[in-house]
mmCIF file of C-alpha atoms in Angstrom:
data_model
loop_
_atom_site.group_PDB
_atom_site.id
_atom_site.type_symbol
_atom_site.label_atom_id
_atom_site.label_comp_id
_atom_site.label_asym_id
_atom_site.label_seq_id
_atom_site.Cartn_x
_atom_site.Cartn_y
_atom_site.Cartn_z
ATOM 1 C CA MET A 1 21.587 2.697 -3.159
ATOM 2 C CA ASP A 2 23.473 2.023 -6.046
ATOM 3 C CA LEU A 3 23.283 -2.195 -5.723
ATOM 4 C CA SER A 4 26.620 -2.556 -7.184
ATOM 5 C CA PHE A 5 29.063 -2.406 -5.620
ATOM 6 C CA CYS A 6 29.528 -2.933 -1.453
ATOM 7 C CA PRO A 7 28.508 0.723 0.268
ATOM 8 C CA VAL A 8 30.855 -0.463 3.686
ATOM 9 C CA CYS A 9 34.656 -1.307 0.321
ATOM 10 C CA ALA A 10 33.298 -1.160 -3.027
ATOM 11 C CA SER A 11 33.375 -4.002 -4.390
ATOM 12 C CA GLN A 12 31.724 -5.800 -7.263
ATOM 13 C CA LEU A 13 28.742 -7.566 -5.189
ATOM 14 C CA VAL A 14 28.158 -10.684 -5.686
ATOM 15 C CA THR A 15 24.784 -13.517 -6.205
ATOM 16 C CA ARG A 16 25.721 -16.212 -3.197
ATOM 17 C CA ALA A 17 23.031 -18.328 -1.467
ATOM 18 C CA ASP A 18 21.731 -17.435 2.192
ATOM 19 C CA ASP A 19 23.957 -18.967 4.715
ATOM 20 C CA GLN A 20 20.648 -20.843 6.009
ATOM 21 C CA ASP A 21 18.413 -20.873 3.851
ATOM 22 C CA ALA A 22 20.383 -21.923 0.397
ATOM 23 C CA GLN A 23 17.100 -21.299 -1.495
ATOM 24 C CA LYS A 24 17.350 -17.929 -1.292
ATOM 25 C CA ILE A 25 19.676 -15.973 -3.816
ATOM 26 C CA ARG A 26 21.102 -12.961 -1.838
ATOM 27 C CA LEU A 27 23.351 -9.734 -2.948
ATOM 28 C CA ALA A 28 26.610 -9.910 -1.055
ATOM 29 C CA CYS A 29 29.985 -7.873 -0.846
ATOM 30 C CA PRO A 30 32.399 -11.362 -1.728
ATOM 31 C CA ASP A 31 34.879 -10.304 1.257
ATOM 32 C CA GLY A 32 31.278 -10.619 3.687
ATOM 33 C CA HIS A 33 30.651 -6.503 4.430
ATOM 34 C CA TRP A 34 27.898 -6.188 3.109
ATOM 35 C CA THR A 35 24.303 -8.701 2.775
ATOM 36 C CA HIS A 36 21.019 -7.045 0.851
ATOM 37 C CA TRP A 37 18.699 -9.128 2.362
ATOM 38 C CA ASP A 38 15.724 -7.334 0.089
ATOM 39 C CA ASN A 39 13.251 -7.730 2.949
ATOM 40 C CA PRO A 40 9.727 -6.402 2.282
ATOM 41 C CA LEU A 41 9.147 -2.391 2.613
ATOM 42 C CA PRO A 42 5.897 -1.672 4.637
ATOM 43 C CA VAL A 43 3.207 0.144 2.910
ATOM 44 C CA LEU A 44 0.141 2.688 4.072
ATOM 45 C CA ALA A 45 -3.579 1.807 2.877
ATOM 46 C CA ALA A 46 -6.576 3.898 3.451
ATOM 47 C CA LEU A 47 -9.721 3.179 3.248
ATOM 48 C CA VAL A 48 -11.373 5.960 3.535
ATOM 49 C CA GLU A 49 -15.062 6.775 4.695
ATOM 50 C CA TYR A 50 -15.977 10.261 2.775
ATOM 51 C CA GLU A 51 -19.413 11.594 3.445
ATOM 52 C CA GLY A 52 -20.678 7.853 4.101
ATOM 53 C CA LYS A 53 -19.045 7.006 1.342
ATOM 54 C CA VAL A 54 -15.892 4.895 0.600
ATOM 55 C CA LEU A 55 -13.390 7.127 -2.030
ATOM 56 C CA LEU A 56 -11.185 5.097 -4.310
ATOM 57 C CA ALA A 57 -9.054 6.865 -6.544
ATOM 58 C CA ARG A 58 -7.774 6.304 -9.939
ATOM 59 C CA ASN A 59 -3.738 6.541 -10.932
ATOM 60 C CA VAL A 60 -3.329 7.959 -14.152
ATOM 61 C CA ALA A 61 -0.560 5.366 -14.870
ATOM 62 C CA TRP A 62 -3.606 2.532 -13.839
ATOM 63 C CA PRO A 63 -6.024 1.997 -17.150
ATOM 64 C CA GLU A 64 -9.447 2.912 -17.397
ATOM 65 C CA LYS A 65 -12.030 1.721 -14.773
ATOM 66 C CA THR A 66 -8.697 0.802 -12.065
ATOM 67 C CA PHE A 67 -9.677 1.801 -8.479
ATOM 68 C CA ALA A 68 -7.677 1.327 -5.635
ATOM 69 C CA LEU A 69 -7.600 2.337 -1.597
ATOM 70 C CA ILE A 70 -5.899 5.756 -1.144
ATOM 71 C CA THR A 71 -1.967 4.010 -0.767
ATOM 72 C CA GLY A 72 1.679 5.799 -0.020
ATOM 73 C CA PHE A 73 5.347 5.204 2.021
ATOM 74 C CA MET A 74 6.001 6.249 5.409
ATOM 75 C CA GLU A 75 9.016 8.916 5.361
ATOM 76 C CA ARG A 76 11.325 8.684 8.058
ATOM 77 C CA GLY A 77 10.602 9.460 12.172
ATOM 78 C CA GLU A 78 6.449 9.921 11.032
ATOM 79 C CA THR A 79 4.352 7.081 12.896
ATOM 80 C CA PRO A 80 2.269 5.027 10.413
ATOM 81 C CA GLU A 81 -0.687 7.351 11.546
ATOM 82 C CA GLN A 82 1.057 9.872 10.939
ATOM 83 C CA GLY A 83 1.930 8.500 7.337
ATOM 84 C CA ILE A 84 -1.276 7.720 5.983
ATOM 85 C CA ALA A 85 -2.640 10.990 7.478
ATOM 86 C CA ARG A 86 -0.356 13.133 5.664
ATOM 87 C CA GLU A 87 -0.790 10.753 1.898
ATOM 88 C CA LEU A 88 -4.369 11.310 1.828
ATOM 89 C CA LYS A 89 -3.927 15.414 1.983
ATOM 90 C CA GLU A 90 -1.283 15.050 0.112
ATOM 91 C CA GLU A 91 -3.402 12.864 -2.780
ATOM 92 C CA THR A 92 -6.879 14.335 -1.878
ATOM 93 C CA ASN A 93 -6.876 16.901 -0.177
ATOM 94 C CA LEU A 94 -8.618 15.397 2.706
ATOM 95 C CA ASP A 95 -8.480 15.461 6.712
ATOM 96 C CA ALA A 96 -7.771 12.177 8.747
ATOM 97 C CA THR A 97 -10.800 12.641 11.854
ATOM 98 C CA ALA A 98 -10.697 9.307 12.252
ATOM 99 C CA ILE A 99 -7.932 6.250 11.878
ATOM 100 C CA SER A 100 -8.417 2.521 13.198
ATOM 101 C CA LEU A 101 -6.155 -0.072 11.966
ATOM 102 C CA ILE A 102 -8.063 -2.769 9.868
ATOM 103 C CA GLY A 103 -4.910 -5.398 9.416
ATOM 104 C CA VAL A 104 -1.360 -6.084 8.417
ATOM 105 C CA TYR A 105 -1.555 -8.254 4.604
ATOM 106 C CA GLU A 106 1.201 -9.648 2.612
ATOM 107 C CA PHE A 107 1.514 -7.977 -0.826
ATOM 108 C CA ILE A 108 3.991 -10.795 -2.511
ATOM 109 C CA LYS A 109 4.376 -9.630 -5.677
ATOM 110 C CA LYS A 110 5.481 -6.398 -5.696
ATOM 111 C CA ASN A 111 7.475 -8.025 -2.453
ATOM 112 C CA GLU A 112 5.613 -5.643 -0.092
ATOM 113 C CA VAL A 113 3.990 -5.005 3.254
ATOM 114 C CA ILE A 114 0.772 -4.003 3.618
ATOM 115 C CA ILE A 115 -0.804 -1.421 6.950
ATOM 116 C CA ALA A 116 -4.483 -0.862 6.254
ATOM 117 C CA TYR A 117 -6.342 1.634 7.543
ATOM 118 C CA HIS A 118 -9.430 2.738 7.477
ATOM 119 C CA VAL A 119 -9.745 5.686 7.964
ATOM 120 C CA VAL A 120 -12.614 8.487 8.119
ATOM 121 C CA ALA A 121 -12.230 12.369 6.722
ATOM 122 C CA THR A 122 -13.575 15.006 5.661
ATOM 123 C CA GLY A 123 -12.915 18.506 3.556
ATOM 124 C CA ASP A 124 -13.255 18.991 0.381
ATOM 125 C CA ILE A 125 -11.747 16.936 -2.661
ATOM 126 C CA GLN A 126 -8.462 17.849 -4.702
ATOM 127 C CA LEU A 127 -6.501 15.095 -6.197
ATOM 128 C CA SER A 128 -2.816 15.003 -6.366
ATOM 129 C CA GLU A 129 -1.308 15.268 -9.919
ATOM 130 C CA GLU A 130 -0.661 11.511 -9.514
ATOM 131 C CA LEU A 131 -4.195 10.100 -8.997
ATOM 132 C CA LEU A 132 -6.905 10.957 -12.423
ATOM 133 C CA GLU A 133 -10.608 10.447 -11.247
ATOM 134 C CA TYR A 134 -11.576 9.727 -7.826
ATOM 135 C CA ARG A 135 -15.207 7.365 -7.204
ATOM 136 C CA LEU A 136 -17.719 7.983 -4.303
ATOM 137 C CA ILE A 137 -19.388 4.294 -3.516
ATOM 138 C CA GLU A 138 -21.715 2.967 -0.600
ATOM 139 C CA PRO A 139 -19.988 0.435 1.307
ATOM 140 C CA GLU A 140 -22.321 -2.386 0.637
ATOM 141 C CA LYS A 141 -21.670 -2.106 -3.129
ATOM 142 C CA LEU A 142 -17.176 -1.622 -2.381
ATOM 143 C CA ARG A 143 -16.519 -5.837 -4.392
ATOM 144 C CA PRO A 144 -12.543 -5.894 -3.504
ATOM 145 C CA TRP A 145 -10.184 -7.540 -5.132
ATOM 146 C CA ASN A 146 -8.396 -10.775 -4.411
ATOM 147 C CA ALA A 147 -4.375 -9.125 -3.973
ATOM 148 C CA GLY A 148 -3.355 -6.401 -1.297
ATOM 149 C CA THR A 149 -5.850 -3.813 -0.208
ATOM 150 C CA GLY A 150 -8.743 -5.747 -2.167
ATOM 151 C CA HIS A 151 -7.947 -8.387 1.705
ATOM 152 C CA ALA A 152 -8.032 -5.307 3.663
ATOM 153 C CA MET A 153 -11.456 -3.995 1.688
ATOM 154 C CA ALA A 154 -13.379 -7.456 2.496
ATOM 155 C CA ASP A 155 -12.154 -7.386 6.277
ATOM 156 C CA TRP A 156 -13.573 -4.223 6.851
ATOM 157 C CA MET A 157 -16.842 -4.703 4.788
ATOM 158 C CA ARG A 158 -17.064 -7.881 7.067
ATOM 159 C CA LYS A 159 -16.714 -5.843 10.421
ATOM 160 C CA ARG A 160 -19.759 -4.125 9.543
ATOM 161 C CA GLY A 161 -22.397 -6.958 8.289
ATOM 162 C CA TYR A 162 -21.561 -6.841 4.803
ATOM 163 C CA GLU A 163 -20.552 -10.213 2.999
ATOM 164 C CA PRO A 164 -17.458 -9.308 -0.478
ATOM 165 C CA VAL A 165 -17.819 -10.269 -3.280
ATOM 166 C CA TYR A 166 -15.305 -11.092 -4.673
ATOM 167 C CA TYR A 167 -14.190 -8.612 -8.429
ATOM 168 C CA GLU A 168 -13.382 -11.129 -10.997
#
């Protein structure tokens, strides 16, 4: 969607203060036909348990030694659980055998809401072209990061009796 013109009347959008909260600036049609709310995007995340270890992967765009959970977006017509199973298959070739919700987390920096799952997986790992490498980590050796999916990892660790030590 082109955020330059109103999708209803094709007028050029303008910025204006929100009617309810003047601190929020919104893109809007000058004739009142349409407002861009800029709501957070839901993102799915999987803490993948594979053969008793946790799979972390590195995206091709990330610096060396930067690994994280498997993440992706839902597609129209699928549940979050179906979406994370599909993302896992697309990115790692693994099959989800059990999926359980860890929690829901804010990621304000990217205007996202993360829905994080613990996924038990089987199969042979084959990374997609968007992932460069992976690591299998013993659960007690995980070092969550202080943002987004790192909080999901820490919550998962606590539920299993491990006290997380955050990566600096």
